[in-house]
Amino acid sequence: MPATVVVGTQWGDEGKGRTVDLLARDMDVVVRYQGGHNAGHRIVVNGESFALQLVPSGVLYPHITPVIGNGVVVDPAVLLAEYDSLSARGVDPSRLVVSGNAHLIMPYHPELDRLTERFLGKNALGTTKRGIGPAYADKSSRVGLRVQDLLDPKIFREKLNVVLHEKNLILTKIYNRPAMSADEIASRYLGELAPRIAPLIGDTVALVHDALAQGQRILLESAQATFLDLDHGTYPFVTSSNPIAGGACTGSGLGPRDITDIVGIAKAYVTRVGAGPFPTELDGDVSELLVERGHEFGTNTGRRRRVGWFDAVMARQAARLNSLSEIALTKIDVLDTLDEIKVCVGYEANGVRYDHPPYHQSVLFEVTPLYETLPGWKSDITTATKYEQLPSAAKNYVKFLEETIGVAISVVSVGPGREQFVRPA
Ligand code: GDP
Ligand code: IMO
Ligand code: MG
């Protein structure tokens, strides 16, 4: 049976969580394949809101096995807090399986994330300061501790001693911060956290392959998005993992031929948190309106998101980078009150027209977006339950995006609630 990837096509917060929740009705396993608790995926069911950071967005369904894949970086304390908060709200997360190969976020990771950002001053990336970059850096440097190390106190201590020696030199000599204690870290991780994480650890590669062999359906959930991808995003204003669909294989252990469908999530306009280029960024009245109507504040960090018009140049690139088979368009209802809506269909810089992003980022910073202006629909679409009920201007907007991107739009969400979506015929 096939595996489906859900991937963000912009700079994050496109509505991946709510779309995974929607698609998970027909799935058996949902795997998070990269990122960590820098993600915030909101799902609203019967007016009740869940903001998930690490636990896959399928967890709200009792029939789903939620899996944290090897590509994720796990802060065990955050994972347990999320586990407990779900339990307290009547959701049973006990089916969760965590890859033993996933890397651990250690106490020095968020500390170094904060310090590096502070030292970068006005050049700071605006990271979530959760230790994501430093944890992935240690993974690449082969000094990371993995979830499975929680099961082996001797190995855990050995690895910790080696890496902490170097981290403490950095903390004390470069940043003038106090050293961290290996005993304290070990006692917290091995004494308090390991006993509770241990029953969740499993062989997730075997799990996903056995699931496919048994005819089960797997959904692979990205965190972050295409243009925050370490390789294909707007480097260095990116995250430290590979959210693009290719990352779903490395981050889960499925092979490329196991994946048959790739659903790109696109917001009907664009948002970005943190620094970096953003060609269609708006300021002024329309930006205020989008932030207010779209509640564009970070799901977990509370930071105000930058907003701009839909950018088909980026969307076309996302279609190529992820081999998108379809797009789920979200938050179109946020545009309900606008007289007219712009869509960026190309860029222009130094007399050159671009239909895909220029490879040189200095050019990307300078491009002028070329806009098509479409009429707004000026009515409330949040109660639509069938595509035909949308006003013709809204359907034209969807059609226009579909044609300019060149990928079919299979779902359009018209509000944050689980049932607030329609499917174009
Ligand atoms: P993710 O990180 O991609 O999962 O997205 P977030 O959950 O961080 O941000 C999307 C926000 O938009 C959440 O607060 C959702 O509840 C909300 N949302 C999702 N779909 C829609 C929609 O169609 N309309 C509106 N108005 N809000 C939506
Ligand atoms: P979801 O999954 C939006 C951004 C940060 C920063 C950059 C690097 O909810 O879409 P990091 O802490 O990852 O090193 O920060 O990436 N960022 C996100 N922006 N949504 C997210 O996740 C993000 N996760 C990281 O704002 O610019
Ligand atoms: Mg989010």
Tab-separated table of C-alpha atoms and ligand atoms in Angstrom:
chain	number	residue	atom	x	y	z
A	1	MET	CA	0.000	0.000	0.000
A	2	PRO	CA	1.152	3.517	-0.662
A	3	ALA	CA	2.739	6.115	1.545
A	4	THR	CA	1.758	9.777	1.254
A	5	VAL	CA	3.875	12.780	2.180
A	6	VAL	CA	2.407	16.024	3.497
A	7	VAL	CA	4.903	18.835	2.982
A	8	GLY	CA	4.810	22.587	3.547
A	9	THR	CA	5.389	24.506	0.298
A	10	GLN	CA	6.204	27.938	1.750
A	11	TRP	CA	7.996	29.047	4.951
A	12	GLY	CA	5.961	27.022	7.427
A	13	ASP	CA	2.614	27.319	9.201
A	14	GLU	CA	0.664	26.525	6.041
A	15	GLY	CA	-1.749	24.300	7.954
A	16	LYS	CA	0.114	20.991	7.820
A	17	GLY	CA	-1.276	19.862	11.174
A	18	ARG	CA	-4.902	20.427	10.223
A	19	THR	CA	-4.369	18.776	6.818
A	20	VAL	CA	-2.643	15.739	8.323
A	21	ASP	CA	-5.577	15.479	10.722
A	22	LEU	CA	-7.925	15.530	7.741
A	23	LEU	CA	-6.034	12.942	5.690
A	24	ALA	CA	-5.318	10.707	8.700
A	25	ARG	CA	-8.943	9.578	8.714
A	26	ASP	CA	-7.996	7.184	5.932
A	27	MET	CA	-4.526	6.264	7.192
A	28	ASP	CA	-3.098	3.773	9.685
A	29	VAL	CA	0.292	5.250	10.596
A	30	VAL	CA	1.433	8.892	10.762
A	31	VAL	CA	5.190	9.522	10.875
A	32	ARG	CA	6.918	12.808	11.696
A	33	TYR	CA	10.144	12.644	9.695
A	34	GLN	CA	12.225	15.713	10.615
A	35	GLY	CA	12.405	18.832	12.768
A	36	GLY	CA	11.671	18.968	16.446
A	37	HIS	CA	9.669	21.168	18.773
A	38	ASN	CA	10.403	24.171	16.587
A	39	ALA	CA	7.172	23.039	14.897
A	40	GLY	CA	3.714	24.064	16.027
A	41	HIS	CA	0.870	22.210	14.324
A	42	ARG	CA	-2.603	23.324	15.325
A	43	ILE	CA	-5.690	21.164	14.974
A	44	VAL	CA	-9.156	22.353	15.958
A	45	VAL	CA	-11.807	19.708	16.689
A	46	ASN	CA	-15.271	20.706	17.887
A	47	GLY	CA	-13.898	24.083	18.940
A	48	GLU	CA	-11.133	22.451	20.989
A	49	SER	CA	-7.627	23.396	19.901
A	50	PHE	CA	-4.519	21.196	20.057
A	51	ALA	CA	-1.080	22.694	19.289
A	52	LEU	CA	1.305	19.801	18.673
A	53	GLN	CA	5.065	20.174	18.630
A	54	LEU	CA	6.576	16.704	18.466
A	55	VAL	CA	3.742	14.213	18.511
A	56	PRO	CA	2.467	13.477	14.972
A	57	SER	CA	-0.805	15.151	14.040
A	58	GLY	CA	-2.598	11.810	13.604
A	59	VAL	CA	-2.586	11.236	17.376
A	60	LEU	CA	-6.138	12.487	17.850
A	61	TYR	CA	-7.517	9.372	16.135
A	62	PRO	CA	-7.530	6.129	18.151
A	63	HIS	CA	-6.950	4.081	14.971
A	64	ILE	CA	-3.635	5.807	14.142
A	65	THR	CA	-0.174	4.665	15.219
A	66	PRO	CA	1.837	7.885	15.639
A	67	VAL	CA	5.550	7.522	14.950
A	68	ILE	CA	8.476	9.849	15.593
A	69	GLY	CA	10.971	8.942	12.891
A	70	ASN	CA	14.754	8.804	13.018
A	71	GLY	CA	15.023	12.188	11.288
A	72	VAL	CA	13.461	14.068	14.221
A	73	VAL	CA	15.417	15.702	17.059
A	74	VAL	CA	13.693	14.928	20.343
A	75	ASP	CA	13.740	16.904	23.552
A	76	PRO	CA	12.533	14.130	25.873
A	77	ALA	CA	11.182	16.529	28.499
A	78	VAL	CA	9.118	18.353	25.877
A	79	LEU	CA	7.891	15.061	24.472
A	80	LEU	CA	6.740	13.868	27.893
A	81	ALA	CA	5.086	17.199	28.663
A	82	GLU	CA	3.175	16.967	25.399
A	83	TYR	CA	2.304	13.343	26.147
A	84	ASP	CA	0.950	14.286	29.563
A	85	SER	CA	-0.977	17.255	28.302
A	86	LEU	CA	-2.656	15.118	25.619
A	87	SER	CA	-3.510	12.454	28.216
A	88	ALA	CA	-4.941	15.104	30.540
A	89	ARG	CA	-7.195	16.233	27.695
A	90	GLY	CA	-8.541	12.752	27.048
A	91	VAL	CA	-6.326	11.878	24.055
A	92	ASP	CA	-4.492	8.584	24.408
A	93	PRO	CA	-0.908	8.960	23.089
A	94	SER	CA	0.246	5.547	24.389
A	95	ARG	CA	0.428	4.104	20.857
A	96	LEU	CA	3.310	6.503	20.121
A	97	VAL	CA	6.528	4.856	18.904
A	98	VAL	CA	9.809	6.807	18.918
A	99	SER	CA	12.776	5.823	16.772
A	100	GLY	CA	15.853	4.799	18.740
A	101	ASN	CA	17.924	6.489	16.022
A	102	ALA	CA	16.343	9.908	16.540
A	103	HIS	CA	18.772	12.342	18.115
A	104	LEU	CA	18.286	13.875	21.538
A	105	ILE	CA	18.175	17.581	22.220
A	106	MET	CA	20.455	18.042	25.210
A	107	PRO	CA	20.438	21.003	27.657
A	108	TYR	CA	23.436	22.638	25.952
A	109	HIS	CA	21.627	22.762	22.595
A	110	PRO	CA	19.013	25.452	23.410
A	111	GLU	CA	21.636	27.327	25.430
A	112	LEU	CA	23.992	27.430	22.430
A	113	ASP	CA	21.090	28.287	20.092
A	114	ARG	CA	20.286	31.349	22.256
A	115	LEU	CA	23.918	32.398	22.605
A	116	THR	CA	24.725	32.067	18.910
A	117	GLU	CA	21.666	34.101	17.994
A	118	ARG	CA	22.590	36.797	20.507
A	119	PHE	CA	26.138	36.971	19.174
A	120	LEU	CA	24.879	37.301	15.606
A	121	GLY	CA	23.156	40.541	16.666
A	122	LYS	CA	21.325	42.129	13.754
A	123	ASN	CA	22.322	39.167	11.584
A	124	ALA	CA	20.397	36.747	13.806
A	125	LEU	CA	18.259	34.197	11.953
A	126	GLY	CA	15.371	34.437	14.369
A	127	THR	CA	15.448	30.747	15.264
A	128	THR	CA	12.940	29.292	17.691
A	129	LYS	CA	15.828	28.921	20.192
A	130	ARG	CA	14.823	25.338	20.869
A	131	GLY	CA	18.279	23.938	20.170
A	132	ILE	CA	17.354	22.495	16.790
A	133	GLY	CA	20.385	23.753	14.828
A	134	PRO	CA	22.956	22.742	17.478
A	135	ALA	CA	21.370	19.275	17.825
A	136	TYR	CA	21.497	18.615	14.068
A	137	ALA	CA	25.052	20.009	13.967
A	138	ASP	CA	26.097	17.454	16.588
A	139	LYS	CA	24.367	14.712	14.599
A	140	SER	CA	26.443	15.670	11.530
A	141	SER	CA	29.590	15.966	13.637
A	142	ARG	CA	28.880	12.471	14.994
A	143	VAL	CA	28.878	13.591	18.611
A	144	GLY	CA	25.113	13.484	19.080
A	145	LEU	CA	23.346	11.344	21.667
A	146	ARG	CA	20.483	9.260	20.353
A	147	VAL	CA	17.190	8.202	21.881
A	148	GLN	CA	18.488	4.626	22.157
A	149	ASP	CA	21.354	5.862	24.357
A	150	LEU	CA	18.750	6.441	27.069
A	151	LEU	CA	18.560	2.648	27.331
A	152	ASP	CA	22.274	2.247	27.997
A	153	PRO	CA	23.515	4.382	30.924
A	154	LYS	CA	27.158	3.449	30.376
A	155	ILE	CA	27.206	4.531	26.737
A	156	PHE	CA	25.136	7.610	27.579
A	157	ARG	CA	27.656	8.732	30.204
A	158	GLU	CA	30.638	8.018	27.964
A	159	LYS	CA	29.240	10.005	25.059
A	160	LEU	CA	28.082	12.804	27.332
A	161	ASN	CA	31.491	13.139	28.955
A	162	VAL	CA	33.198	13.485	25.580
A	163	VAL	CA	30.795	15.995	24.122
A	164	LEU	CA	30.235	18.014	27.291
A	165	HIS	CA	33.942	18.616	27.671
A	166	GLU	CA	33.929	20.484	24.361
A	167	LYS	CA	30.576	22.208	24.984
A	168	ASN	CA	31.755	23.484	28.342
A	169	LEU	CA	34.867	24.967	26.768
A	170	ILE	CA	32.647	26.782	24.291
A	171	LEU	CA	30.196	27.921	26.961
A	172	THR	CA	32.851	29.173	29.369
A	173	LYS	CA	35.646	30.405	27.083
A	174	ILE	CA	33.680	31.838	24.181
A	175	TYR	CA	30.403	32.877	25.738
A	176	ASN	CA	31.454	33.485	29.337
A	177	ARG	CA	28.651	31.241	30.624
A	178	PRO	CA	28.787	28.718	33.480
A	179	ALA	CA	29.764	25.141	32.645
A	180	MET	CA	27.100	22.426	32.722
A	181	SER	CA	27.363	19.412	34.990
A	182	ALA	CA	27.492	15.935	33.440
A	183	ASP	CA	26.105	14.467	36.667
A	184	GLU	CA	23.099	16.750	36.654
A	185	ILE	CA	22.355	16.104	32.989
A	186	ALA	CA	22.769	12.337	33.412
A	187	SER	CA	20.615	12.244	36.491
A	188	ARG	CA	17.830	14.133	34.731
A	189	TYR	CA	18.003	12.238	31.426
A	190	LEU	CA	18.730	8.758	32.792
A	191	GLY	CA	17.017	9.060	36.153
A	192	GLU	CA	13.852	11.026	35.383
A	193	LEU	CA	13.244	10.925	31.637
A	194	ALA	CA	14.592	7.555	30.423
A	195	PRO	CA	12.210	5.379	32.472
A	196	ARG	CA	9.229	7.104	30.903
A	197	ILE	CA	10.625	7.310	27.351
A	198	ALA	CA	11.904	3.697	27.310
A	199	PRO	CA	8.525	2.007	26.690
A	200	LEU	CA	7.952	4.284	23.695
A	201	ILE	CA	11.212	3.429	21.909
A	202	GLY	CA	10.911	1.028	19.014
A	203	ASP	CA	12.228	-0.097	15.650
A	204	THR	CA	10.346	2.386	13.522
A	205	VAL	CA	11.970	1.253	10.269
A	206	ALA	CA	10.604	-2.254	10.799
A	207	LEU	CA	7.290	-0.749	11.878
A	208	VAL	CA	6.752	1.258	8.674
A	209	HIS	CA	7.873	-1.560	6.367
A	210	ASP	CA	5.724	-4.124	8.181
A	211	ALA	CA	2.809	-1.717	7.971
A	212	LEU	CA	3.207	-1.374	4.197
A	213	ALA	CA	3.581	-5.132	3.801
A	214	GLN	CA	0.307	-5.605	5.678
A	215	GLY	CA	-1.474	-3.224	3.332
A	216	GLN	CA	-1.638	-0.348	5.791
A	217	ARG	CA	-1.486	3.275	4.727
A	218	ILE	CA	1.235	5.613	5.948
A	219	LEU	CA	1.218	9.385	6.089
A	220	LEU	CA	4.547	11.185	6.431
A	221	GLU	CA	4.228	14.577	8.114
A	222	SER	CA	6.766	17.312	7.500
A	223	ALA	CA	7.535	20.038	9.966
A	224	GLN	CA	8.687	23.416	8.639
A	225	ALA	CA	8.603	23.697	4.865
A	226	THR	CA	10.281	23.700	1.462
A	227	PHE	CA	11.901	27.144	1.742
A	228	LEU	CA	13.157	26.439	5.249
A	229	ASP	CA	14.922	23.332	3.879
A	230	LEU	CA	18.620	23.248	4.723
A	231	ASP	CA	19.578	22.559	1.087
A	232	HIS	CA	16.802	24.126	-0.960
A	233	GLY	CA	15.576	26.925	1.280
A	234	THR	CA	16.761	30.513	1.580
A	235	TYR	CA	20.034	29.570	3.319
A	236	PRO	CA	21.123	30.592	5.953
A	237	PHE	CA	17.580	31.648	6.857
A	238	VAL	CA	16.465	28.035	7.099
A	239	THR	CA	16.079	25.261	9.613
A	240	SER	CA	18.728	22.562	10.002
A	241	SER	CA	16.879	19.606	8.465
A	242	ASN	CA	15.298	18.596	5.150
A	243	PRO	CA	11.526	19.085	5.203
A	244	ILE	CA	11.190	18.505	1.426
A	245	ALA	CA	9.591	15.239	0.345
A	246	GLY	CA	13.014	13.645	-0.207
A	247	GLY	CA	13.614	14.068	3.521
A	248	ALA	CA	10.638	11.810	4.203
A	249	CYS	CA	12.740	8.829	3.087
A	250	THR	CA	15.862	9.617	5.089
A	251	GLY	CA	13.778	10.641	8.080
A	252	SER	CA	11.608	7.517	8.179
A	253	GLY	CA	13.548	4.690	6.528
A	254	LEU	CA	11.030	4.235	3.721
A	255	GLY	CA	12.481	3.971	0.226
A	256	PRO	CA	11.638	6.447	-2.565
A	257	ARG	CA	9.454	3.895	-4.383
A	258	ASP	CA	7.317	3.403	-1.268
A	259	ILE	CA	5.990	6.925	-1.685
A	260	THR	CA	3.189	7.398	-4.178
A	261	ASP	CA	1.494	10.688	-3.286
A	262	ILE	CA	2.924	14.010	-2.238
A	263	VAL	CA	0.509	16.614	-0.978
A	264	GLY	CA	1.882	20.154	-0.802
A	265	ILE	CA	0.260	22.443	1.726
A	266	ALA	CA	-0.079	26.035	0.547
A	267	LYS	CA	-1.624	28.918	2.416
A	268	ALA	CA	-3.757	31.193	0.201
A	269	TYR	CA	-1.245	33.941	1.004
A	270	VAL	CA	2.287	33.583	2.416
A	271	THR	CA	3.742	33.977	5.901
A	272	ARG	CA	7.229	33.764	7.313
A	273	VAL	CA	8.584	33.903	10.875
A	274	GLY	CA	12.157	35.014	11.435
A	275	ALA	CA	14.602	36.683	9.059
A	276	GLY	CA	15.246	36.064	5.353
A	277	PRO	CA	14.116	37.127	1.890
A	278	PHE	CA	10.385	37.384	1.207
A	279	PRO	CA	9.657	38.911	-2.224
A	280	THR	CA	5.885	39.397	-1.822
A	281	GLU	CA	6.011	40.706	1.756
A	282	LEU	CA	3.404	43.345	2.602
A	283	ASP	CA	3.234	46.120	5.106
A	284	GLY	CA	0.422	48.559	5.803
A	285	ASP	CA	-3.321	47.895	5.922
A	286	VAL	CA	-3.470	44.617	4.004
A	287	SER	CA	-0.724	43.136	6.146
A	288	GLU	CA	-2.545	44.186	9.336
A	289	LEU	CA	-5.709	42.633	7.998
A	290	LEU	CA	-4.064	39.326	7.113
A	291	VAL	CA	-2.281	39.104	10.479
A	292	GLU	CA	-5.483	39.870	12.343
A	293	ARG	CA	-7.932	37.749	10.340
A	294	GLY	CA	-5.408	34.915	9.972
A	295	HIS	CA	-4.241	35.087	13.623
A	296	GLU	CA	-0.715	35.110	12.251
A	297	PHE	CA	1.181	34.634	15.470
A	298	GLY	CA	3.437	31.625	16.120
A	299	THR	CA	1.538	28.565	17.339
A	300	ASN	CA	4.076	27.972	20.095
A	301	THR	CA	6.448	30.929	20.112
A	302	GLY	CA	3.719	33.603	19.815
A	303	ARG	CA	5.891	35.600	17.384
A	304	ARG	CA	4.089	37.794	14.837
A	305	ARG	CA	4.410	36.305	11.366
A	306	ARG	CA	5.421	38.392	8.358
A	307	VAL	CA	2.735	38.234	5.645
A	308	GLY	CA	2.584	38.666	1.873
A	309	TRP	CA	0.655	37.826	-1.290
A	310	PHE	CA	0.631	34.301	-2.710
A	311	ASP	CA	3.873	33.638	-4.554
A	312	ALA	CA	3.410	31.282	-7.501
A	313	VAL	CA	7.125	31.455	-8.346
A	314	MET	CA	7.949	29.784	-5.035
A	315	ALA	CA	4.991	27.409	-5.412
A	316	ARG	CA	6.238	26.233	-8.837
A	317	GLN	CA	9.649	25.606	-7.326
A	318	ALA	CA	8.039	23.696	-4.445
A	319	ALA	CA	6.172	21.601	-7.020
A	320	ARG	CA	9.493	20.663	-8.634
A	321	LEU	CA	11.488	20.098	-5.437
A	322	ASN	CA	8.828	17.845	-3.906
A	323	SER	CA	7.285	16.294	-7.067
A	324	LEU	CA	3.928	17.429	-5.758
A	325	SER	CA	1.019	15.328	-6.911
A	326	GLU	CA	-1.573	17.716	-5.472
A	327	ILE	CA	-1.979	20.798	-3.328
A	328	ALA	CA	-4.155	21.454	-0.274
A	329	LEU	CA	-4.937	25.173	-0.185
A	330	THR	CA	-5.586	26.571	3.285
A	331	LYS	CA	-6.890	29.758	4.914
A	332	ILE	CA	-8.611	31.079	1.799
A	333	ASP	CA	-11.350	32.385	4.149
A	334	VAL	CA	-8.847	34.891	5.555
A	335	LEU	CA	-9.139	36.723	2.191
A	336	ASP	CA	-12.961	36.974	2.503
A	337	THR	CA	-13.136	40.736	3.062
A	338	LEU	CA	-10.632	41.916	0.432
A	339	ASP	CA	-11.787	43.934	-2.617
A	340	GLU	CA	-8.993	42.519	-4.699
A	341	ILE	CA	-6.293	39.894	-4.259
A	342	LYS	CA	-2.870	39.820	-5.848
A	343	VAL	CA	-0.906	36.784	-6.941
A	344	CYS	CA	2.766	36.977	-7.821
A	345	VAL	CA	3.164	35.135	-11.148
A	346	GLY	CA	6.803	35.999	-11.884
A	347	TYR	CA	9.749	38.083	-10.737
A	348	GLU	CA	11.717	40.737	-12.532
A	349	ALA	CA	15.279	41.805	-11.762
A	350	ASN	CA	17.734	43.753	-13.937
A	351	GLY	CA	15.539	43.326	-16.996
A	352	VAL	CA	15.312	39.528	-16.569
A	353	ARG	CA	12.014	37.728	-15.938
A	354	TYR	CA	11.993	34.736	-13.610
A	355	ASP	CA	9.290	32.054	-13.487
A	356	HIS	CA	11.308	30.126	-10.912
A	357	PRO	CA	13.436	31.636	-8.139
A	358	PRO	CA	16.865	32.926	-9.258
A	359	TYR	CA	19.564	30.616	-7.927
A	360	HIS	CA	21.589	33.560	-6.659
A	361	GLN	CA	20.073	34.774	-3.427
A	362	SER	CA	21.373	38.332	-3.837
A	363	VAL	CA	19.062	38.524	-6.865
A	364	LEU	CA	16.167	37.050	-4.860
A	365	PHE	CA	16.547	39.878	-2.341
A	366	GLU	CA	16.182	42.418	-5.171
A	367	VAL	CA	13.423	40.988	-7.363
A	368	THR	CA	10.256	42.914	-8.095
A	369	PRO	CA	7.198	40.654	-7.979
A	370	LEU	CA	4.990	40.739	-11.072
A	371	TYR	CA	1.380	40.614	-9.919
A	372	GLU	CA	-1.939	39.595	-11.434
A	373	THR	CA	-4.866	41.174	-9.617
A	374	LEU	CA	-7.996	39.112	-9.081
A	375	PRO	CA	-11.365	40.271	-7.728
A	376	GLY	CA	-12.239	39.395	-4.127
A	377	TRP	CA	-15.538	37.684	-3.238
A	378	LYS	CA	-16.440	39.846	-0.246
A	379	SER	CA	-18.490	37.211	1.532
A	380	ASP	CA	-18.108	34.739	4.362
A	381	ILE	CA	-17.132	31.315	3.023
A	382	THR	CA	-16.392	29.646	6.356
A	383	THR	CA	-19.642	27.646	6.360
A	384	ALA	CA	-19.216	26.165	2.877
A	385	THR	CA	-19.367	22.378	2.882
A	386	LYS	CA	-19.285	21.864	-0.892
A	387	TYR	CA	-16.964	23.423	-3.441
A	388	GLU	CA	-19.951	24.541	-5.530
A	389	GLN	CA	-21.069	26.745	-2.626
A	390	LEU	CA	-18.004	28.957	-2.948
A	391	PRO	CA	-18.612	32.296	-4.700
A	392	SER	CA	-17.379	32.293	-8.287
A	393	ALA	CA	-14.559	34.763	-7.486
A	394	ALA	CA	-13.230	32.327	-4.850
A	395	LYS	CA	-13.417	29.435	-7.316
A	396	ASN	CA	-11.627	31.624	-9.884
A	397	TYR	CA	-8.872	32.287	-7.349
A	398	VAL	CA	-8.411	28.556	-6.770
A	399	LYS	CA	-8.463	27.857	-10.528
A	400	PHE	CA	-5.993	30.654	-11.192
A	401	LEU	CA	-3.523	29.302	-8.614
A	402	GLU	CA	-3.914	25.794	-9.965
A	403	GLU	CA	-3.134	26.943	-13.514
A	404	THR	CA	-0.244	29.209	-12.681
A	405	ILE	CA	1.407	26.558	-10.456
A	406	GLY	CA	0.546	23.627	-12.717
A	407	VAL	CA	-0.575	21.303	-9.900
A	408	ALA	CA	-4.144	20.255	-9.063
A	409	ILE	CA	-5.692	21.666	-5.882
A	410	SER	CA	-7.519	18.772	-4.250
A	411	VAL	CA	-8.602	20.319	-0.928
A	412	VAL	CA	-9.500	23.877	0.026
A	413	SER	CA	-9.880	24.660	3.710
A	414	VAL	CA	-12.227	27.462	4.693
A	415	GLY	CA	-11.650	27.639	8.446
A	416	PRO	CA	-9.501	26.044	11.148
A	417	GLY	CA	-12.079	23.429	12.191
A	418	ARG	CA	-11.687	19.786	11.249
A	419	GLU	CA	-14.817	19.873	9.069
A	420	GLN	CA	-14.122	23.247	7.451
A	421	PHE	CA	-12.938	22.140	4.037
A	422	VAL	CA	-14.276	21.517	0.551
A	423	ARG	CA	-12.989	19.395	-2.288
A	424	PRO	CA	-12.911	20.826	-5.811
A	425	ALA	CA	-14.649	18.442	-8.240
B	1	GDP	P1	1.390	24.158	10.495
B	1	GDP	O1	2.613	24.524	11.250
B	1	GDP	O2	1.627	24.070	9.017
B	1	GDP	O3	0.681	22.938	11.013
B	1	GDP	O4	0.377	25.386	10.683
B	1	GDP	P2	0.018	26.095	12.086
B	1	GDP	O5	-0.919	25.213	12.830
B	1	GDP	O6	1.241	26.570	12.768
B	1	GDP	O7	-0.682	27.406	11.549
B	1	GDP	C1	-1.872	27.347	10.814
B	1	GDP	C2	-2.938	28.124	11.604
B	1	GDP	O8	-4.045	28.389	10.767
B	1	GDP	C3	-3.486	27.330	12.778
B	1	GDP	O9	-3.799	28.225	13.814
B	1	GDP	C4	-4.743	26.685	12.219
B	1	GDP	O10	-5.737	26.440	13.214
B	1	GDP	C5	-5.199	27.746	11.274
B	1	GDP	N1	-5.897	27.225	10.082
B	1	GDP	C6	-5.627	26.090	9.380
B	1	GDP	N2	-6.428	26.023	8.284
B	1	GDP	C7	-7.184	27.138	8.302
B	1	GDP	C8	-8.181	27.654	7.420
B	1	GDP	O11	-8.519	27.096	6.380
B	1	GDP	N3	-8.735	28.867	7.763
B	1	GDP	C9	-8.375	29.544	8.890
B	1	GDP	N4	-8.969	30.713	9.134
B	1	GDP	N5	-7.450	29.078	9.739
B	1	GDP	C10	-6.856	27.896	9.445
B	2	IMO	P1	5.948	24.549	11.478
B	2	IMO	O1	6.209	23.057	11.417
B	2	IMO	C1	7.520	28.543	10.758
B	2	IMO	C2	11.832	29.066	11.318
B	2	IMO	C3	12.273	29.972	12.441
B	2	IMO	C4	13.574	30.516	11.851
B	2	IMO	C5	14.133	29.299	11.104
B	2	IMO	C6	15.175	28.507	11.893
B	2	IMO	O2	5.000	24.959	12.532
B	2	IMO	O3	5.609	25.077	10.116
B	2	IMO	P2	15.009	26.808	13.942
B	2	IMO	O4	14.520	27.000	15.341
B	2	IMO	O5	14.315	25.730	13.182
B	2	IMO	O6	16.507	26.666	13.862
B	2	IMO	O7	14.692	28.209	13.208
B	2	IMO	O8	13.016	28.465	10.835
B	2	IMO	N1	10.918	27.969	11.732
B	2	IMO	C7	9.608	27.954	11.463
B	2	IMO	N2	8.816	28.874	10.895
B	2	IMO	N3	7.010	27.356	11.137
B	2	IMO	C8	7.797	26.409	11.681
B	2	IMO	O9	7.363	25.146	11.939
B	2	IMO	C9	9.144	26.704	11.913
B	2	IMO	N4	10.184	26.023	12.451
B	2	IMO	C10	11.255	26.804	12.326
B	2	IMO	O10	11.338	30.985	12.676
B	2	IMO	O11	13.301	31.509	10.902
B	3	MG	MG	3.224	25.903	12.693
